[in-house]
Amino acid sequence: MKFLIVIIWIIISFLYYTFSQSISFQSLDGPNGGNVGDIALSSRGDIFVSVYYNAGANGVYMSTDNGISWDRMPTDNFSWWIDFFGLGINSEDHLFLGTNGAGIYRSTDYGLSWSSINNGFTSSEGWVFAFDNNANTYVGDGDHAGLYKSTNNGDSWTFLKRLQTLSLTIDCSNSVYVGTWDSLYKSTDYGLTWTTLSNGLPSAPVSSILIKNCTEIFLGTGYLWNGHGVYYSDNGGDSWIQRGLNDQVVYSLVMDTSGIIFAGTMKNGVYRSSDNGKTWELLNNGLINKNIYRLKINHQNVLIAASETDGGIFRSTDLGNTWQNVGLPIGTVKTALISSDNKLFVSTYGGMQKFNNDDSWTNLGPPLLSDIVIDEENILYAGTYRNGIFKSTNFGTSWDSTTSYGGTEYVLLCMAKNSDGSILVGTNDYIKRTTDKGTSWQTISNGLGFWISSLSITPEGIIYAASNNKLFKSNSIDSMFLQIRDSVETDYKYSVLASGVNGNVYYVQEGNNAGVYHSTNYGDNWLKISDSSACSISAFGDFICIGLSSFGILLSSDQGKNWEKVTAGLSLNGNVNYSFFDSSGYLYCSVSNGGLYKTISPLTSINDIQNLKVFNWNLFQNYPNPFNPSTKIRFTIPTSPLNPSPYQGEGNRERLVTLKVYDVLGNLIATLVDEYKPAGSYEVEFQSSVGSRQLASGIYYYQLRVGAPESSSVQDFVQTKKMILLK
């Protein structure tokens, strides 16, 4: 008997382990984002950047192709919580890295390994590095006021002066210039003595120093505030004059080999001067994020612009005339949607980004997003925190401002498409609603509190709103909202609610009463279905995904009766702060500061979603593709057609559906579907052998028509996709 029990236990364990390991995620290598602290260029052409305030995505990233793609260097020597600030590289290509709590590190193998070098370095942070011609290394701490020098490549350090160092540069005669929060200092004896250079300078932070021809010096002023633009000296800093970009914070200054100067600013992007700073030209074509903290230009005149506010990295190959968002692949997804043509769009702090067919990401703007939605006419709405709402009729190629819903004092927290087609916006001042595509806005209070941090709308049109740590429900947007739950921690959270059909509603919370709560009767009664502290939730049929406050997700396929923890493929040390299911059953998870992940295979079969209400037309890409000898094609028909077909009988909700395959010349190869079908999701198989005919390798097309005979001009839906037969 004991032997039999052991065998049964082994079998059960094997089956559980197999099921557990069958769910795994893969990174989508984006969207682009990240807070970049510094940039360093190696002699062999590598570009290195340091990243901070990005949780588990902190570290050093390297590009070997002029910034087109980026790889994260090993971080085995670092604790996950360490932020990386300053980054410098000397003439021997040794990298020096400053952190926010672990001092200084050095790599002599291009970032593959790191060693701590804190002998004599007593500050906890390293903001900027500089190297002179006599093998001296300098590092400054802009927070705890320390300037240090090493004469032995960082093996030991000597304290030079108590200076809160924002910028650090060395001229051709080895004079050291240090910009602080209120002045500029100079040493001509390797840091032993110092002179203040303030004649003509305002009392303001000096955040960047550029030296031209040894005696000409340009300064960028301001840091977060108190910007006075650019100052210029032609006598080694003995006197100064203002040189443009008045009242702007200028974080970074660089110069190309021909003497053209570029300035990175806090709010307005990048400027260029071809006349020694006398006039400046704004260069923001394609530069979505205008908060440019660091600028560098390499020997090939490729400009790299780095942003702090999760904007990541932009590159320009034409001296700033145009910009391309090229990284880093660690942007934070706030919300996401999939359009009717199966395109993935996500909202990030750096802008709305689209996932392309070649697995790359395109930043479409505008910046500072909090949410995005799409209506039945494929109009995209992008909500920003304090800059209003933009809309696009061409999937983000261009944007138009909508009418303000209350001014910049209102903070947009979330958005939702109502069942009647109107757009709802949750703000710090009730709900705002538009029924005319943003031309006018109506304030909806109806019993609600302030600070609408999360909205969820059921297919029946029931609206759930999280407000001031309470949950509310209304049967329609024009009805009164009733409080259905108290003591719910919802502030600053945008995905704590999820609702479905047949009265199912879920919410999660952290802190007090942490856990997952479920109602089967539209919020009248609640049952706690998990004690786990969670920061996000999504639902799809009977499937529930909750993002844990620690690491990973909990997944349930039976409305929370049983849970499985899933971490395979997800990046470490990041919370899943947003998740969603697509109509094919794939699960997407946004790891905080770590990009977007997608399950390798769908979590549901076609039978799992057959009985769910469907609200979008969809013809999906065949799978597999390329294929041999067979492939599957999926499509969905919505419950309520936008344009009811005249060919439907009275009360008949079935529509005529045809799915046909053609060759590249337009010849009909096969008819897979030709019948009336009700709303739902469907899947058919196509074989490369049609009757006795064996199809040749090549390109074929499959077309879905819904709503009327092919000869009619009236159609609910027509879409064609390409597939490849490869033998």
XYZ file of C-alpha atoms in Angstrom:
727
model
C 0.000 0.000 0.000
C 2.818 2.412 0.884
C 4.429 1.662 -2.458
C 1.164 2.460 -4.278
C 0.765 5.742 -2.354
C 4.293 6.739 -3.256
C 3.675 5.981 -6.959
C 0.420 7.995 -6.916
C 2.181 10.896 -5.165
C 4.970 10.832 -7.784
C 2.433 10.864 -10.626
C 0.432 13.719 -9.088
C 3.591 15.700 -8.398
C 4.799 15.149 -11.951
C 1.481 16.271 -13.404
C 1.397 19.365 -11.174
C 4.988 20.225 -11.995
C 4.340 19.759 -15.711
C 1.257 21.996 -15.572
C 3.079 24.582 -13.494
C 5.993 24.744 -15.872
C 3.739 24.868 -18.938
C 2.917 28.526 -18.275
C 5.823 30.749 -19.161
C 6.349 34.313 -20.357
C 8.602 35.812 -22.982
C 9.758 39.423 -23.050
C 8.538 41.656 -25.868
C 11.756 43.682 -25.506
C 9.935 46.888 -24.747
C 8.310 49.296 -24.708
C 11.176 51.759 -24.652
C 11.820 53.715 -21.493
C 14.028 53.983 -18.451
C 15.669 56.723 -16.393
C 19.199 57.220 -17.696
C 21.785 58.663 -15.349
C 24.825 58.961 -17.625
C 26.414 57.979 -20.946
C 29.967 56.789 -21.699
C 31.601 56.066 -25.067
C 34.404 53.538 -25.471
C 37.298 53.854 -27.919
C 36.037 50.877 -29.928
C 32.598 52.470 -30.470
C 30.505 50.956 -27.665
C 27.869 53.104 -25.978
C 27.208 52.522 -22.272
C 24.395 54.006 -20.182
C 23.579 53.763 -16.489
C 19.984 53.366 -15.302
C 18.369 54.308 -12.008
C 14.916 54.416 -10.344
C 13.869 51.427 -12.447
C 13.668 48.765 -9.732
C 14.764 45.383 -11.103
C 15.843 46.927 -14.435
C 18.613 49.069 -12.940
C 22.111 48.519 -14.223
C 24.438 49.294 -17.099
C 23.311 48.767 -20.694
C 25.574 48.540 -23.726
C 25.012 49.112 -27.436
C 27.473 47.962 -30.072
C 25.461 49.236 -33.057
C 25.339 53.011 -32.461
C 22.349 52.808 -30.143
C 19.989 50.754 -32.270
C 19.787 47.884 -29.747
C 20.803 47.486 -26.106
C 21.924 44.654 -23.828
C 21.927 44.704 -20.070
C 25.333 43.902 -18.604
C 25.625 41.337 -15.772
C 24.557 42.656 -12.366
C 25.649 39.751 -10.164
C 27.781 42.026 -7.971
C 24.955 44.431 -7.177
C 21.948 44.327 -4.896
C 18.679 44.734 -6.819
C 17.800 47.988 -5.030
C 20.986 49.875 -6.045
C 20.541 52.816 -8.409
C 23.243 53.678 -10.908
C 24.077 57.363 -11.415
C 27.428 58.477 -12.787
C 29.235 56.613 -15.546
C 32.675 57.371 -16.960
C 35.296 55.684 -19.117
C 39.031 56.411 -19.209
C 41.585 56.163 -22.016
C 42.096 52.466 -21.291
C 38.354 51.796 -21.649
C 37.959 51.083 -17.944
C 34.397 51.858 -16.879
C 33.683 53.663 -13.598
C 30.200 53.483 -12.111
C 28.720 55.588 -9.313
C 25.776 54.318 -7.276
C 23.355 55.821 -4.792
C 24.373 53.790 -1.772
C 27.200 51.405 -2.590
C 29.914 53.811 -3.675
C 32.084 53.280 -6.760
C 32.544 50.243 -9.011
C 34.980 49.581 -11.839
C 34.941 47.254 -14.843
C 38.021 46.464 -16.912
C 36.199 44.142 -19.340
C 33.554 46.421 -20.871
C 30.968 45.842 -18.168
C 31.053 42.038 -18.044
C 32.244 42.077 -14.424
C 32.501 44.748 -11.719
C 34.545 45.279 -8.566
C 33.916 47.647 -5.678
C 36.653 50.312 -5.340
C 35.779 52.328 -2.234
C 39.161 52.534 -0.468
C 39.139 56.113 0.840
C 35.839 56.991 -0.818
C 33.532 57.849 2.083
C 30.557 59.310 0.197
C 27.701 56.983 -0.658
C 26.969 58.340 -4.130
C 28.885 58.988 -7.331
C 27.313 61.457 -9.785
C 30.029 62.416 -12.295
C 33.503 61.277 -13.381
C 36.396 62.945 -15.217
C 39.871 61.821 -16.307
C 42.947 63.949 -17.024
C 46.003 63.320 -19.190
C 48.122 62.213 -16.218
C 46.002 59.155 -15.362
C 44.134 60.910 -12.533
C 40.507 59.990 -11.963
C 38.017 62.399 -10.356
C 34.559 61.647 -8.992
C 31.984 63.967 -7.432
C 28.943 63.455 -5.216
C 26.154 65.944 -5.905
C 24.124 65.009 -2.861
C 26.510 64.505 0.067
C 29.110 67.067 -1.074
C 32.295 65.188 -1.829
C 34.973 65.534 -4.527
C 37.632 62.804 -4.723
C 40.721 61.968 -6.777
C 42.521 58.708 -7.508
C 46.038 58.426 -8.892
C 45.956 54.633 -9.256
C 42.903 53.918 -11.416
C 40.513 53.915 -8.488
C 42.332 51.487 -6.213
C 42.352 54.238 -3.571
C 40.817 57.705 -3.277
C 41.803 61.044 -1.716
C 39.227 63.544 -0.519
C 39.786 66.940 -2.196
C 37.011 69.321 -1.203
C 33.492 69.445 0.151
C 31.647 70.320 -3.065
C 28.186 69.194 -4.120
C 29.312 68.229 -7.596
C 26.816 68.387 -10.452
C 29.303 68.627 -13.334
C 33.002 67.878 -13.720
C 35.278 68.627 -16.689
C 39.039 68.842 -17.359
C 40.645 71.087 -20.007
C 43.713 70.492 -22.198
C 46.091 71.767 -19.495
C 44.601 69.437 -16.844
C 42.750 72.231 -15.043
C 39.711 70.829 -13.233
C 36.322 72.572 -13.380
C 33.552 71.676 -10.931
C 29.965 72.886 -11.212
C 27.977 72.896 -7.974
C 24.482 73.894 -6.914
C 25.387 77.575 -6.795
C 28.760 78.247 -8.467
C 31.727 77.122 -10.578
C 35.143 76.152 -9.158
C 38.519 75.710 -10.856
C 41.780 74.060 -9.807
C 45.064 74.307 -11.720
C 47.050 72.062 -9.337
C 45.135 68.760 -9.499
C 42.634 69.704 -6.811
C 44.957 71.045 -4.096
C 43.626 74.613 -4.264
C 40.467 76.083 -5.767
C 39.249 79.369 -7.216
C 35.627 80.439 -7.546
C 34.738 81.680 -11.045
C 31.658 83.834 -10.502
C 32.287 87.119 -12.332
C 29.078 87.569 -14.346
C 27.518 84.252 -13.304
C 24.173 84.101 -11.458
C 23.886 82.127 -8.246
C 22.501 79.024 -9.894
C 23.356 75.332 -10.346
C 26.017 74.620 -12.965
C 24.861 71.287 -14.357
C 27.028 71.061 -17.497
C 30.456 72.318 -18.619
C 31.790 72.313 -22.194
C 35.345 73.454 -22.988
C 36.299 74.491 -26.518
C 39.855 75.253 -27.587
C 41.082 75.220 -23.959
C 40.046 78.813 -23.178
C 36.434 78.990 -24.366
C 33.951 77.604 -21.844
C 30.175 77.072 -22.070
C 28.067 76.421 -18.971
C 24.566 74.993 -18.737
C 22.717 76.323 -15.695
C 19.832 75.075 -13.565
C 18.958 71.740 -12.045
C 15.244 70.930 -11.706
C 14.702 74.690 -11.331
C 16.565 78.024 -11.344
C 17.655 77.726 -14.963
C 19.388 80.688 -16.582
C 20.288 79.131 -19.919
C 23.849 79.050 -21.284
C 26.793 81.208 -20.142
C 29.999 81.761 -22.074
C 33.591 82.752 -21.274
C 36.422 83.336 -23.758
C 39.076 83.884 -21.075
C 39.181 80.637 -19.129
C 36.299 81.595 -16.836
C 37.579 84.949 -15.574
C 34.347 86.600 -16.788
C 31.011 85.413 -18.169
C 28.192 86.553 -20.445
C 24.748 85.057 -21.014
C 24.641 83.078 -24.266
C 20.999 82.241 -24.960
C 18.289 79.743 -23.928
C 17.164 82.244 -21.283
C 15.429 80.850 -18.198
C 15.896 77.257 -19.304
C 17.465 74.415 -17.347
C 20.340 73.173 -19.518
C 21.414 69.745 -18.297
C 23.965 68.805 -20.951
C 26.284 70.385 -23.536
C 28.257 68.569 -26.259
C 30.159 69.602 -29.381
C 30.938 67.767 -32.618
C 34.275 67.841 -34.424
C 33.263 70.862 -36.514
C 32.377 72.995 -33.487
C 28.576 72.681 -33.619
C 27.184 72.775 -30.064
C 24.156 70.842 -28.820
C 22.243 71.558 -25.597
C 19.929 69.149 -23.769
C 17.259 70.914 -21.682
C 14.838 69.842 -18.979
C 11.574 70.814 -20.718
C 12.188 71.730 -24.344
C 14.374 68.972 -25.744
C 17.542 69.596 -27.768
C 18.937 72.807 -29.269
C 21.765 73.316 -31.779
C 24.076 76.272 -32.324
C 26.376 76.684 -35.323
C 27.652 80.140 -34.317
C 29.319 79.490 -30.970
C 26.107 79.797 -28.971
C 24.939 83.163 -30.304
C 21.743 81.652 -31.727
C 20.026 78.350 -31.059
C 17.789 76.136 -33.186
C 15.237 73.766 -31.607
C 15.584 70.136 -32.792
C 12.607 68.070 -31.631
C 11.455 66.203 -34.737
C 10.721 62.738 -33.351
C 11.935 63.627 -29.852
C 8.841 62.588 -27.905
C 10.328 63.111 -24.444
C 11.686 66.641 -24.009
C 13.409 66.076 -20.639
C 16.950 65.445 -21.913
C 19.350 64.805 -19.051
C 22.425 63.623 -20.961
C 23.738 64.186 -24.489
C 26.733 62.516 -26.115
C 28.074 62.462 -29.682
C 30.465 59.821 -30.982
C 33.143 59.920 -33.686
C 30.536 59.018 -36.308
C 28.473 62.075 -35.329
C 25.669 59.928 -33.916
C 23.876 61.867 -31.191
C 22.555 59.967 -28.178
C 19.975 61.781 -26.027
C 18.969 60.234 -22.698
C 15.938 61.098 -20.597
C 15.242 60.785 -16.896
C 11.439 60.553 -16.915
C 11.110 56.999 -18.255
C 11.751 58.357 -21.731
C 14.705 56.102 -22.445
C 17.089 56.874 -25.289
C 16.791 58.703 -28.602
C 19.357 58.751 -31.391
C 19.991 61.057 -34.324
C 22.218 60.322 -37.311
C 21.672 63.705 -39.001
C 22.973 66.128 -36.345
C 19.657 66.367 -34.533
C 17.360 67.076 -37.476
C 15.390 63.896 -36.765
C 15.249 61.557 -33.774
C 14.353 57.919 -33.230
C 13.364 56.360 -29.912
C 15.695 53.339 -29.680
C 15.580 52.127 -26.093
C 15.909 51.034 -23.462
C 13.566 48.005 -23.494
C 12.403 48.626 -19.906
C 9.509 51.075 -20.187
C 6.672 50.842 -17.681
C 3.323 49.948 -19.242
C 0.423 51.711 -17.602
C -2.380 50.339 -19.791
C -2.658 48.582 -23.148
C -5.135 47.750 -25.894
C -5.314 45.747 -29.100
C -6.951 47.417 -32.100
C -9.371 45.803 -34.520
C -6.483 45.059 -36.896
C -4.676 43.200 -34.105
C -2.069 45.887 -33.314
C -0.783 46.233 -29.757
C -0.630 49.750 -28.286
C 0.588 50.600 -24.784
C 0.606 53.797 -22.761
C 3.837 54.732 -21.024
C 5.104 57.827 -19.283
C 7.219 58.437 -22.368
C 4.297 58.217 -24.837
C 2.009 55.744 -26.582
C 4.051 52.983 -28.160
C 3.097 50.459 -30.835
C 4.476 46.939 -31.099
C 5.494 46.341 -34.718
C 5.460 43.195 -36.831
C 9.270 43.021 -36.670
C 9.112 42.943 -32.842
C 10.333 46.535 -32.547
C 8.556 49.418 -30.805
C 7.575 52.819 -32.200
C 6.930 55.736 -29.865
C 3.963 57.692 -31.234
C 3.597 60.204 -28.390
C 2.255 62.295 -26.765
C 4.323 62.074 -23.541
C 3.249 61.851 -19.899
C 0.437 59.379 -20.577
C -1.777 57.854 -17.935
C -4.184 55.825 -20.088
C -5.386 55.067 -23.630
C -8.706 53.821 -25.060
C -10.102 53.173 -28.537
C -13.708 53.618 -29.655
C -15.855 51.766 -32.188
C -14.611 54.003 -35.017
C -10.976 53.185 -34.218
C -10.310 56.641 -32.801
C -7.528 56.467 -30.235
C -7.694 58.628 -27.114
C -4.523 59.304 -25.130
C -4.916 60.839 -21.700
C -2.059 62.743 -20.091
C -1.660 63.536 -16.423
C -2.146 67.316 -16.592
C -2.010 68.212 -20.275
C -5.463 67.093 -21.368
C -6.550 64.397 -23.797
C -5.392 63.858 -27.364
C -7.092 61.824 -30.076
C -5.882 60.196 -33.269
C -7.850 58.973 -36.278
C -4.830 57.264 -37.863
C -3.597 54.999 -35.047
C -1.185 57.531 -33.575
C 0.486 58.850 -36.726
C -0.797 62.312 -35.768
C -2.625 63.721 -32.756
C -5.223 66.444 -32.178
C -6.051 68.056 -28.845
C -9.568 67.611 -27.535
C -11.366 70.353 -25.668
C -10.043 70.742 -22.124
C -12.114 68.923 -19.534
C -11.219 71.331 -16.763
C -7.717 72.743 -17.058
C -4.294 71.681 -15.882
C -5.373 71.583 -12.249
C -7.150 68.313 -13.000
C -5.141 65.108 -12.932
C -6.225 62.355 -15.326
C -5.964 58.985 -13.622
C -7.807 56.495 -15.840
C -10.038 56.159 -18.905
C -12.715 53.745 -20.111
C -15.035 53.281 -23.071
C -18.630 53.174 -21.911
C -21.123 50.671 -23.309
C -22.972 53.515 -25.081
C -19.783 54.547 -26.928
C -18.997 57.575 -24.787
C -15.550 58.034 -23.245
C -15.207 58.264 -19.457
C -12.226 59.847 -17.718
C -11.397 59.368 -14.056
C -9.774 62.446 -12.506
C -9.016 63.896 -9.104
C -12.375 65.680 -9.488
C -15.102 63.169 -10.363
C -15.658 61.508 -13.752
C -15.549 63.496 -16.988
C -17.619 62.228 -19.924
C -17.680 63.072 -23.622
C -20.336 61.921 -26.084
C -18.989 63.967 -29.013
C -15.408 62.686 -29.257
C -13.855 65.265 -26.975
C -15.603 68.407 -28.239
C -17.343 68.873 -24.876
C -17.119 67.291 -21.432
C -19.680 66.683 -18.726
C -18.874 66.240 -15.031
C -20.416 63.106 -13.513
C -20.661 63.067 -9.721
C -23.970 61.327 -8.930
C -22.916 60.276 -5.445
C -19.250 59.645 -6.233
C -16.320 60.854 -4.184
C -13.230 62.540 -5.554
C -10.102 60.905 -6.989
C -11.447 58.352 -9.467
C -8.426 56.078 -9.682
C -9.911 53.060 -11.456
C -12.881 52.358 -13.758
C -14.285 49.056 -14.974
C -17.379 48.612 -17.159
C -19.170 45.321 -17.707
C -20.588 44.208 -21.059
C -24.034 44.980 -19.627
C -22.994 48.591 -19.072
C -22.654 48.495 -15.286
C -19.936 50.908 -14.139
C -17.607 50.288 -11.201
C -15.421 53.108 -9.895
C -12.732 53.239 -7.226
C -12.849 56.577 -5.431
C -11.230 57.798 -2.220
C -10.568 54.255 -1.006
C -14.146 53.176 -1.640
C -15.876 51.191 -4.399
C -18.970 52.483 -6.171
C -21.413 51.000 -8.680
C -23.918 52.473 -11.082
C -26.255 50.713 -13.507
C -25.610 53.468 -16.065
C -23.523 56.623 -16.288
C -26.599 58.805 -15.744
C -27.756 56.930 -12.643
C -26.662 57.431 -9.061
C -23.491 55.679 -7.883
C -23.946 53.524 -4.801
C -21.095 52.698 -2.436
C -20.603 48.930 -2.358
C -17.355 48.617 -0.419
C -15.418 50.665 2.151
C -11.773 50.649 3.274
C -10.308 49.755 -0.105
C -6.808 51.086 -0.733
C -7.072 52.436 -4.269
C -5.172 55.738 -4.326
C -2.581 55.994 -7.095
C -3.623 52.575 -8.455
C -5.149 52.182 -11.912
C -5.776 48.453 -12.228
C -7.328 47.339 -8.963
C -10.710 46.526 -10.512
C -11.817 43.864 -12.982
C -15.337 42.976 -14.035
C -16.871 40.393 -16.332
C -20.197 38.904 -17.281
C -22.917 37.401 -15.094
C -22.234 39.643 -12.093
C -18.574 38.772 -11.533
C -16.503 41.625 -10.077
C -13.018 41.515 -8.537
C -10.763 43.937 -6.724
C -7.359 43.699 -5.072
C -5.579 45.700 -2.435
C -2.367 45.970 -0.480
C -1.747 47.080 3.103
C -4.634 46.608 5.531
C -7.045 43.825 4.542
C -4.671 42.833 1.724
C -6.010 40.227 -0.644
C -8.260 39.472 -3.588
C -12.028 39.917 -3.308
C -14.741 38.471 -5.555
C -18.436 39.196 -5.975
C -20.779 37.016 -8.024
C -23.783 39.360 -7.698
C -22.541 42.691 -9.070
C -20.898 43.800 -5.829
C -23.734 43.222 -3.387
C -21.730 40.602 -1.489
C -18.004 39.882 -1.384
C -15.841 36.867 -0.675
C -12.111 37.015 -0.005
C -10.551 34.474 -2.369
C -6.866 35.081 -1.602
C -4.860 36.595 1.245
C -2.023 37.591 -1.048
C -1.109 41.269 -1.200
C -1.688 42.305 -4.800
C -1.244 45.480 -6.836
C -3.163 44.646 -10.050
C -5.834 42.346 -11.437
C -7.324 41.287 -14.757
C -10.028 38.782 -15.677
C -11.027 36.813 -18.767
C -13.910 34.396 -18.430
C -13.072 32.196 -15.448
C -9.400 33.173 -15.582
C -8.016 35.681 -13.082
C -4.507 37.123 -12.982
C -3.276 39.112 -10.008
C 0.059 40.902 -9.853
C 1.710 40.212 -6.534
C 3.181 42.989 -4.410
C 6.296 40.823 -4.231
C 7.348 39.016 -7.425
C 5.330 37.152 -10.024
C 1.637 36.559 -10.546
C -1.072 34.318 -9.168
C -3.214 32.728 -11.853
C -6.573 31.020 -11.423
C -8.657 29.260 -14.056
C -11.710 28.753 -11.816
C -12.578 32.240 -10.530
C -10.151 32.069 -7.633
C -10.944 28.684 -6.151
C -7.419 27.481 -6.933
C -4.268 29.494 -7.597
C -0.934 28.867 -9.217
C 2.069 31.143 -8.800
C 3.814 31.843 -12.110
C 7.241 33.453 -12.439
C 8.814 31.617 -15.400
C 10.181 34.091 -17.915
C 9.348 37.226 -15.922
C 12.147 39.594 -14.948
C 13.248 39.503 -11.336
C 12.481 42.068 -8.649
C 9.613 43.760 -10.434
C 5.939 43.969 -9.498
C 3.342 43.104 -12.126
C 1.476 46.396 -12.009
C -0.776 45.733 -15.000
C -2.029 42.718 -16.929
C -4.602 41.876 -19.563
C -5.828 38.985 -21.716
C -6.322 39.281 -25.443
C -9.208 37.610 -27.250
C -7.009 34.628 -28.124
C -6.264 33.879 -24.481
C -2.707 35.190 -24.333
C -1.841 36.891 -21.063
C 0.275 40.064 -21.025
C 2.004 41.341 -17.892
C 3.756 44.643 -17.322
C 6.640 44.304 -14.904
C 7.347 47.617 -13.193
C 10.299 49.226 -14.939
C 10.926 46.003 -16.818
C 8.799 46.114 -19.951
C 5.953 43.950 -21.221
C 5.768 40.152 -21.218
C 3.447 37.740 -23.038
C 2.712 34.089 -22.391
C 4.376 31.792 -24.892
C 1.059 30.063 -25.583
C -2.585 31.021 -24.928
C -4.033 30.055 -21.572
C -7.465 29.225 -22.973
C -8.639 27.023 -25.807
C -11.294 27.987 -28.291
C -13.835 26.075 -26.225
C -13.035 28.168 -23.166
C -14.091 31.383 -24.845
C -16.813 30.096 -27.169
C -19.586 31.114 -24.809
C -18.173 34.491 -23.803
C -19.640 37.643 -25.264
C -17.500 39.002 -28.081
C -17.401 42.728 -28.809
C -14.923 43.142 -31.664
C -14.528 41.836 -35.194
C -11.238 40.020 -35.501
C -9.494 37.947 -38.125
C -6.369 36.617 -36.487
C -3.059 35.679 -38.033
C -2.963 32.006 -38.885
C -0.878 29.786 -36.611
C 1.628 28.436 -37.303
C 2.911 30.742 -40.015
C 4.809 29.748 -42.144
C 3.063 26.363 -42.068
C 3.336 22.841 -43.432
C 1.147 20.892 -43.905
C -1.690 22.608 -41.954
C -2.493 25.809 -40.138
C -5.346 27.172 -38.041
C -7.296 30.378 -38.630
C -9.323 32.093 -35.902
C -11.960 34.802 -36.182
C -14.539 36.434 -33.917
C -17.988 37.886 -34.595
C -19.248 40.460 -32.061
C -22.451 40.109 -30.107
C -23.884 43.387 -31.401
C -22.946 44.427 -34.950
C -22.142 48.099 -35.493
C -24.137 48.030 -38.744
C -26.902 45.411 -38.625
C -27.024 43.577 -41.901
C -30.172 43.913 -44.008
C -29.768 40.240 -44.878
C -30.583 39.183 -41.328
C -34.114 38.076 -40.747
C -36.240 39.819 -38.123
C -34.739 38.903 -34.771
C -32.158 36.699 -36.462
C -28.735 37.476 -34.935
C -26.858 35.166 -37.268
C -24.754 36.624 -40.071
C -23.528 35.149 -43.296
C -19.846 34.267 -42.888
C -17.435 33.285 -45.641
C -13.771 32.459 -45.201
C -11.884 31.793 -48.428
C -8.279 31.177 -49.464
C -6.736 32.700 -52.608
C -3.379 32.494 -54.348
C -1.280 35.545 -55.245
C -3.125 35.895 -58.596
C -6.506 36.060 -56.886
C -7.590 32.535 -57.857
C -9.867 30.847 -55.328
C -8.083 27.926 -53.690
C -10.533 26.827 -50.993
C -13.736 27.855 -49.229
C -13.347 27.083 -45.547
C -16.592 28.649 -44.256
C -19.799 29.620 -46.097
C -22.756 29.664 -43.722
C -24.753 31.739 -41.261
C -23.142 31.903 -37.821
C -24.058 33.550 -34.501
C -21.698 35.768 -32.490
C -18.709 34.018 -31.008
C -15.155 32.858 -31.597
C -14.327 30.288 -34.257
C -11.339 28.320 -35.472
C -10.912 26.392 -38.726
C -8.050 24.359 -40.150
C -6.543 24.758 -43.600
C -4.578 21.914 -45.205
C -1.945 22.340 -47.910
C -3.578 19.441 -49.758
C -6.860 20.607 -51.338
C -8.622 17.500 -52.554
C -6.103 15.644 -54.657
C -4.114 18.813 -55.291
C -0.919 19.544 -53.384
C -0.303 23.277 -53.035
C 3.144 24.613 -53.861
C 5.225 26.637 -51.428
C 4.457 30.322 -51.576
C 2.241 33.149 -50.393
C -1.523 32.704 -50.027
C -4.269 35.018 -48.782
C -7.300 34.267 -46.639
C -10.282 36.619 -46.512
C -13.152 36.839 -44.014
C -16.457 38.390 -45.104
C -19.356 38.818 -42.692
C -22.860 40.185 -43.141
C -24.014 39.809 -46.745
C -23.471 37.867 -49.960
C -20.188 38.581 -51.680
C -21.941 40.398 -54.514
C -23.417 42.958 -52.121
C -21.747 46.282 -51.283
C -23.134 46.045 -47.751
C -20.747 44.280 -45.413
C -20.343 44.239 -41.640
C -16.713 43.223 -41.893
C -14.130 42.336 -44.541
C -10.483 41.583 -43.801
C -7.676 39.811 -45.644
C -4.446 38.404 -44.239
C -1.375 36.782 -45.755
C 0.028 33.356 -44.908
C 3.044 31.409 -46.143
C 3.233 27.746 -47.070
C 6.824 26.567 -46.688
C 7.651 22.973 -47.600
